[in-house]
DNA sequence: GAGCATGCCGTGAACGTTCACGGGAGCGTT
DNA sequence: AACGCTCCCGTGAACGTTCACGGCATGCTC
């Protein structure tokens, strides 16, 4: 006899099917004691026959023991975000948390859509947002939020500090004899990036010019094209620093195809950098630390404990020497 | 006056703080009509002051409109699984579903742990499992389960069919003049892989020997080492087919470092294959289709609709020609 | 045979929210 | 003055589960 599908099967259905009470069903299913072996089996059979599945909502209501957080990522296929996501997943698992992942596809609209529904599904939110603070605030309504890589007076945020790392990168290039060092930047808005600023500062300490800068699209092809353009305009460049590893890998390809000698240093320090040949030298971010920090901060916010602040929330980029420079 | 933190703030707390009833608070927060503008603002302020957050459990109980599925992945950092996960996320988002992601870290123990808790958190499960059917069945208890890349009489599963794709790969190599074609296999258990079987079958149609086979670890380094070993034992090999793209990339590196000419064809067709130079030719799996199919099947099972079956559930691998062969 | 412990089971209550309904105040219409 | 309409607002009920408690047998002890 098939059950009506639109109607949910409850614990009471199982109870009456097995000829017992709710409580006995609950005991059978949750492996509590105080139940006869035979009765237990009968209940289990009835539950299976009816296709009974307990409501997670009802259970959560009466026993609110599980916490789950939302992880918002602009593009899971971008290896950097993949690493951050994996790290956050690991940190959350260590706490027994569940992680609901949202890929906003680099779109403000998707971000908004996510924000609308996320509030009703998770206890806290962690990740990347491009929306305005006002808009974020409206939909999160006091829910703990941890932003990554974006400062905000309103929300907790973990900060990426790359000045020192980029300086060591430039130092490294200079001590290898490079004087004309270019950069492949990426600018999503009109203004240049933090990384560009760090680069300029580092170059300044050596009294070097920072005129050889081009912007690239965020892809291997984008990096390849940008480097061609850069070398076209500044043939004397002997080394480049790039906005991130993806662009650097594209640059590396151009270097090889042109048969040129050119030092390349990327940014992010992705594992992906060990896949290419030569392996990519990069100013590395500890993605595991980023994920762990974000989750840790969410935990504190959730527990009402003293949240991390100041330097405890920054991740320092460090030069990771491999082969490309 | 600070609220006691262990005690949850309910809608009633807000109601009494604003001097109204539950229902009015509900109206204010959910933008329903039938409420005075002034009253609404007062309620909103009270809610904000108290830091009120509605219980997703209570809401879900009375209005069960959101479905969420579990996505179980052995290793999110493996690019293949990243792609599948991204595809599943996209397909789920199109349905308005929430996706809880679990990375089981290639460990049976973690799989078990996930299985224990997942049942109480999602409406269906999709992904990769290595556990026995019996063990799966026990913990999922009739919840819809869609397995990927693993046959099972008990559960829905989407099947990977690579025989034809591998045959085109071998055909391609043969028509390019190759006769001694090796393979870099990966064997997690004692027995060789499906892909090995497909390779042997394809070679057999050309009457070629399949003695040049080595197993590799699933990493770039593993592929590099394995190719060295293979060439050592079979110096006459002029082309290799590999278990997957990661191993192929390692092989490619060895090829370049040794300064040899060698055709390489991988398996999976990852986007990662366009990052290396030369770009990797591969027997490609449509990861988006895999993710979409899995979600689609979960939807049917959940709705009690006619589930997909037979050929509708298989994903055919096809040769993707790039540069390495 | 009275008393007591033990094993097994059922009944009210509670969790926090929304839905369906009812009702009062204020204003205009006839 | 009675009626009706609109605008607000509140009260019981329901969602499905677990917890705390109570109760009925049964068997044992003295």
XYZ file of C-alpha atoms in Angstrom, chain A:
325
model
C 0.000 0.000 0.000
C 1.615 3.231 -1.103
C 1.574 6.260 1.109
C 0.257 9.560 -0.074
C 3.384 11.330 -1.141
C 2.524 14.894 -0.413
C 1.792 14.083 3.207
C 4.717 13.715 5.502
C 5.108 10.505 7.443
C 5.518 11.342 11.086
C 6.627 9.523 14.129
C 2.998 8.963 14.992
C 2.379 7.059 11.785
C 5.182 4.725 12.672
C 3.904 4.446 16.199
C 0.433 3.370 15.220
C 1.782 1.063 12.540
C 3.904 -0.681 15.139
C 1.200 -0.495 17.769
C 3.252 1.557 20.210
C 3.602 5.186 21.276
C 5.716 8.010 19.903
C 8.160 7.730 22.704
C 8.814 4.075 22.055
C 9.492 4.837 18.418
C 11.895 7.534 19.457
C 13.632 5.106 21.779
C 13.985 2.537 19.041
C 15.361 4.918 16.475
C 17.767 6.717 18.743
C 19.174 3.604 20.351
C 18.059 4.594 23.801
C 17.559 1.923 26.392
C 14.350 0.988 28.146
C 12.962 -0.907 25.220
C 12.351 -4.549 24.498
C 14.509 -6.021 21.758
C 11.506 -7.429 19.992
C 9.535 -4.206 20.148
C 12.516 -2.288 18.877
C 12.805 -4.518 15.856
C 9.122 -4.201 15.138
C 9.357 -0.422 15.239
C 12.421 -0.407 13.030
C 10.655 -2.553 10.489
C 7.600 -0.364 10.513
C 9.738 2.726 10.059
C 11.519 1.173 7.139
C 8.320 -0.005 5.516
C 6.728 3.400 5.735
C 9.876 5.123 4.577
C 9.895 7.260 7.676
C 12.462 10.038 7.982
C 12.515 12.181 11.104
C 12.088 15.904 10.548
C 15.365 17.688 11.096
C 13.422 20.793 12.007
C 11.411 19.207 14.761
C 14.481 17.553 16.135
C 16.516 20.724 15.926
C 13.824 22.643 17.703
C 13.806 20.519 20.779
C 17.483 19.650 20.787
C 19.453 22.536 19.302
C 22.859 20.899 19.345
C 24.111 21.303 15.797
C 25.398 24.543 14.394
C 25.911 25.210 10.760
C 27.549 28.088 8.974
C 27.304 29.493 5.502
C 30.420 29.759 3.387
C 30.150 32.270 0.584
C 32.664 32.050 -2.247
C 32.765 34.070 -5.461
C 33.964 31.219 -7.627
C 34.763 27.771 -6.369
C 36.643 26.929 -9.552
C 39.189 29.620 -8.852
C 41.925 27.596 -7.139
C 42.523 30.196 -4.504
C 38.959 30.034 -3.309
C 39.013 26.288 -3.562
C 41.851 26.235 -1.088
C 40.155 28.642 1.263
C 36.954 26.645 1.069
C 38.744 23.397 1.780
C 40.439 24.990 4.755
C 37.193 26.347 6.123
C 35.564 22.973 5.651
C 38.319 21.314 7.591
C 38.186 23.812 10.421
C 34.424 23.507 10.628
C 34.556 19.739 10.652
C 36.922 19.846 13.581
C 34.180 21.653 15.482
C 31.475 19.329 14.288
C 29.872 22.094 12.287
C 28.019 21.774 9.056
C 28.944 24.052 6.196
C 26.483 25.229 3.603
C 28.417 26.427 0.586
C 27.243 29.131 -1.774
C 29.025 30.003 -5.000
C 27.981 33.495 -5.965
C 29.556 33.288 -9.410
C 31.193 36.685 -9.077
C 27.802 38.289 -9.388
C 26.228 40.885 -7.162
C 22.825 39.552 -8.035
C 23.719 36.061 -6.877
C 25.172 37.556 -3.736
C 21.921 39.276 -3.008
C 19.966 36.111 -3.683
C 22.227 34.183 -1.365
C 21.880 36.775 1.327
C 18.113 36.581 1.150
C 17.930 32.910 1.943
C 21.039 32.342 3.977
C 19.694 34.033 7.045
C 17.094 31.380 7.581
C 19.479 28.492 7.122
C 22.636 29.032 9.072
C 23.856 30.389 12.364
C 26.711 32.430 10.970
C 28.214 33.481 7.674
C 31.800 33.458 6.538
C 33.318 34.432 3.241
C 33.588 36.947 0.454
C 31.081 39.659 -0.266
C 31.170 42.614 -2.601
C 27.912 44.141 -1.498
C 27.774 47.346 0.468
C 27.834 47.191 4.209
C 24.337 48.598 4.416
C 22.982 45.878 2.210
C 24.826 43.195 4.119
C 23.642 44.522 7.416
C 20.044 44.608 6.359
C 19.843 40.954 5.472
C 22.111 39.438 8.069
C 20.240 41.212 10.868
C 22.713 40.704 13.626
C 23.872 37.280 12.573
C 27.612 36.816 13.023
C 29.439 37.652 9.803
C 33.124 37.227 9.081
C 34.429 38.920 5.982
C 37.617 37.772 4.329
C 40.044 40.099 2.641
C 37.914 43.164 3.071
C 38.008 45.707 5.817
C 34.822 46.733 7.505
C 34.045 48.678 10.626
C 30.721 46.919 10.927
C 31.734 43.305 10.603
C 34.546 41.104 11.710
C 37.018 40.733 8.932
C 40.249 38.976 8.419
C 42.838 41.098 6.757
C 45.404 40.183 4.152
C 48.704 41.952 4.718
C 51.125 41.607 1.850
C 53.460 44.586 2.092
C 56.280 42.681 3.740
C 55.907 39.653 1.517
C 55.959 41.689 -1.649
C 58.961 43.569 -0.363
C 60.899 40.330 0.077
C 59.883 39.353 -3.422
C 61.252 42.566 -4.860
C 64.329 42.302 -2.657
C 64.890 38.850 -3.989
C 64.654 40.003 -7.574
C 66.917 42.970 -6.965
C 69.569 40.885 -5.290
C 69.451 38.616 -8.319
C 70.427 41.613 -10.380
C 67.060 42.714 -11.728
C 66.476 46.417 -12.071
C 63.640 46.691 -14.548
C 60.780 44.889 -12.850
C 57.266 45.012 -14.257
C 53.909 44.094 -12.864
C 50.798 42.463 -14.249
C 47.987 43.887 -12.180
C 44.311 43.102 -12.035
C 41.775 45.839 -11.410
C 38.142 44.903 -11.060
C 37.116 48.432 -10.399
C 38.769 51.541 -11.672
C 41.412 51.734 -8.955
C 44.529 49.590 -8.879
C 44.880 46.849 -6.314
C 46.447 46.676 -2.885
C 49.035 44.432 -4.414
C 49.966 47.155 -6.824
C 50.448 49.533 -3.951
C 52.620 47.039 -2.101
C 54.666 46.564 -5.237
C 55.221 50.274 -5.699
C 56.241 50.696 -2.081
C 58.725 47.874 -2.336
C 60.207 49.230 -5.529
C 60.494 52.642 -3.975
C 62.756 51.352 -1.236
C 65.199 50.445 -3.975
C 64.649 53.650 -5.865
C 63.322 51.763 -8.857
C 60.717 52.964 -11.326
C 57.268 51.432 -11.466
C 56.204 52.486 -14.902
C 56.092 48.985 -16.398
C 52.641 47.989 -15.226
C 49.843 46.463 -17.270
C 46.498 45.102 -16.233
C 45.533 41.550 -17.079
C 42.358 39.543 -17.150
C 42.134 36.935 -14.373
C 42.993 33.894 -16.422
C 45.948 32.067 -17.869
C 45.209 33.524 -21.272
C 44.869 36.959 -19.722
C 48.286 36.693 -18.136
C 49.833 35.476 -21.357
C 48.428 38.340 -23.386
C 49.283 40.942 -20.805
C 52.881 39.871 -20.694
C 53.166 40.172 -24.461
C 51.833 43.677 -24.210
C 54.145 44.533 -21.349
C 57.235 43.282 -23.145
C 56.142 45.129 -26.205
C 56.010 48.391 -24.349
C 58.951 47.760 -22.073
C 61.404 45.396 -23.786
C 64.026 45.977 -21.117
C 61.987 44.342 -18.352
C 63.740 41.280 -16.927
C 61.305 40.280 -14.191
C 57.604 40.563 -13.422
C 55.456 40.403 -10.375
C 51.836 39.486 -10.948
C 48.522 40.056 -9.229
C 48.047 36.351 -8.677
C 49.301 32.922 -9.618
C 46.860 32.365 -12.443
C 48.123 35.421 -14.253
C 51.689 34.425 -13.420
C 51.199 31.048 -15.030
C 49.971 32.724 -18.175
C 53.000 34.963 -18.108
C 55.248 31.967 -17.674
C 53.773 30.419 -20.775
C 54.471 33.494 -22.837
C 58.008 33.542 -21.520
C 58.582 30.004 -22.665
C 56.934 30.451 -26.030
C 58.948 33.551 -26.713
C 62.044 31.712 -25.648
C 62.944 34.536 -23.302
C 64.592 34.598 -19.950
C 62.351 36.296 -17.450
C 61.843 35.920 -13.743
C 58.226 35.611 -12.642
C 56.788 35.901 -9.174
C 53.104 35.361 -8.548
C 50.851 36.004 -5.616
C 48.792 33.553 -3.533
C 51.193 30.635 -3.379
C 48.712 28.145 -4.760
C 49.466 24.464 -4.882
C 48.721 24.933 -8.544
C 52.085 26.620 -8.810
C 53.830 23.291 -8.349
C 52.061 21.871 -11.360
C 53.660 24.124 -13.909
C 57.227 23.933 -15.075
C 59.205 25.745 -13.832
C 57.372 25.713 -10.521
C 56.106 29.129 -9.656
C 57.736 31.344 -7.088
C 55.061 33.295 -5.325
C 54.189 35.553 -2.462
C 52.183 33.014 -0.575
C 49.064 33.316 1.503
C 48.400 30.621 4.046
C 44.973 29.608 2.847
C 44.549 27.100 5.624
C 45.120 29.821 8.140
C 42.608 32.037 6.400
C 39.937 29.381 6.568
C 40.780 28.423 10.105
C 40.800 32.015 11.290
C 37.454 32.782 9.731
C 35.875 29.774 11.377
C 37.522 30.521 14.676
C 36.198 34.043 14.654
C 32.738 32.819 13.762
C 32.921 30.459 16.713
C 33.773 33.270 19.086
C 31.045 35.491 17.753
C 28.576 32.667 18.069
C 29.578 31.821 21.603
C 29.557 35.429 22.676
C 33.206 35.063 23.610
C 35.827 37.729 23.197
C 36.345 37.996 19.440
C 39.770 38.104 17.892
C 40.968 41.560 16.992
C 43.846 43.440 15.515
C 46.872 41.462 14.520
C 45.276 38.171 15.436
C 43.052 38.632 12.421
C 45.670 39.352 9.813
C 47.311 36.892 7.518
C 50.804 37.775 6.438
C 51.946 36.911 2.959
C 55.434 35.465 2.743
C 57.742 34.840 -0.167
C 57.690 31.226 -1.280
C 60.744 30.471 -3.361
C 60.317 27.855 -6.004
C 61.817 27.873 -9.454
C 60.502 30.713 -11.555
C 62.536 33.405 -9.820
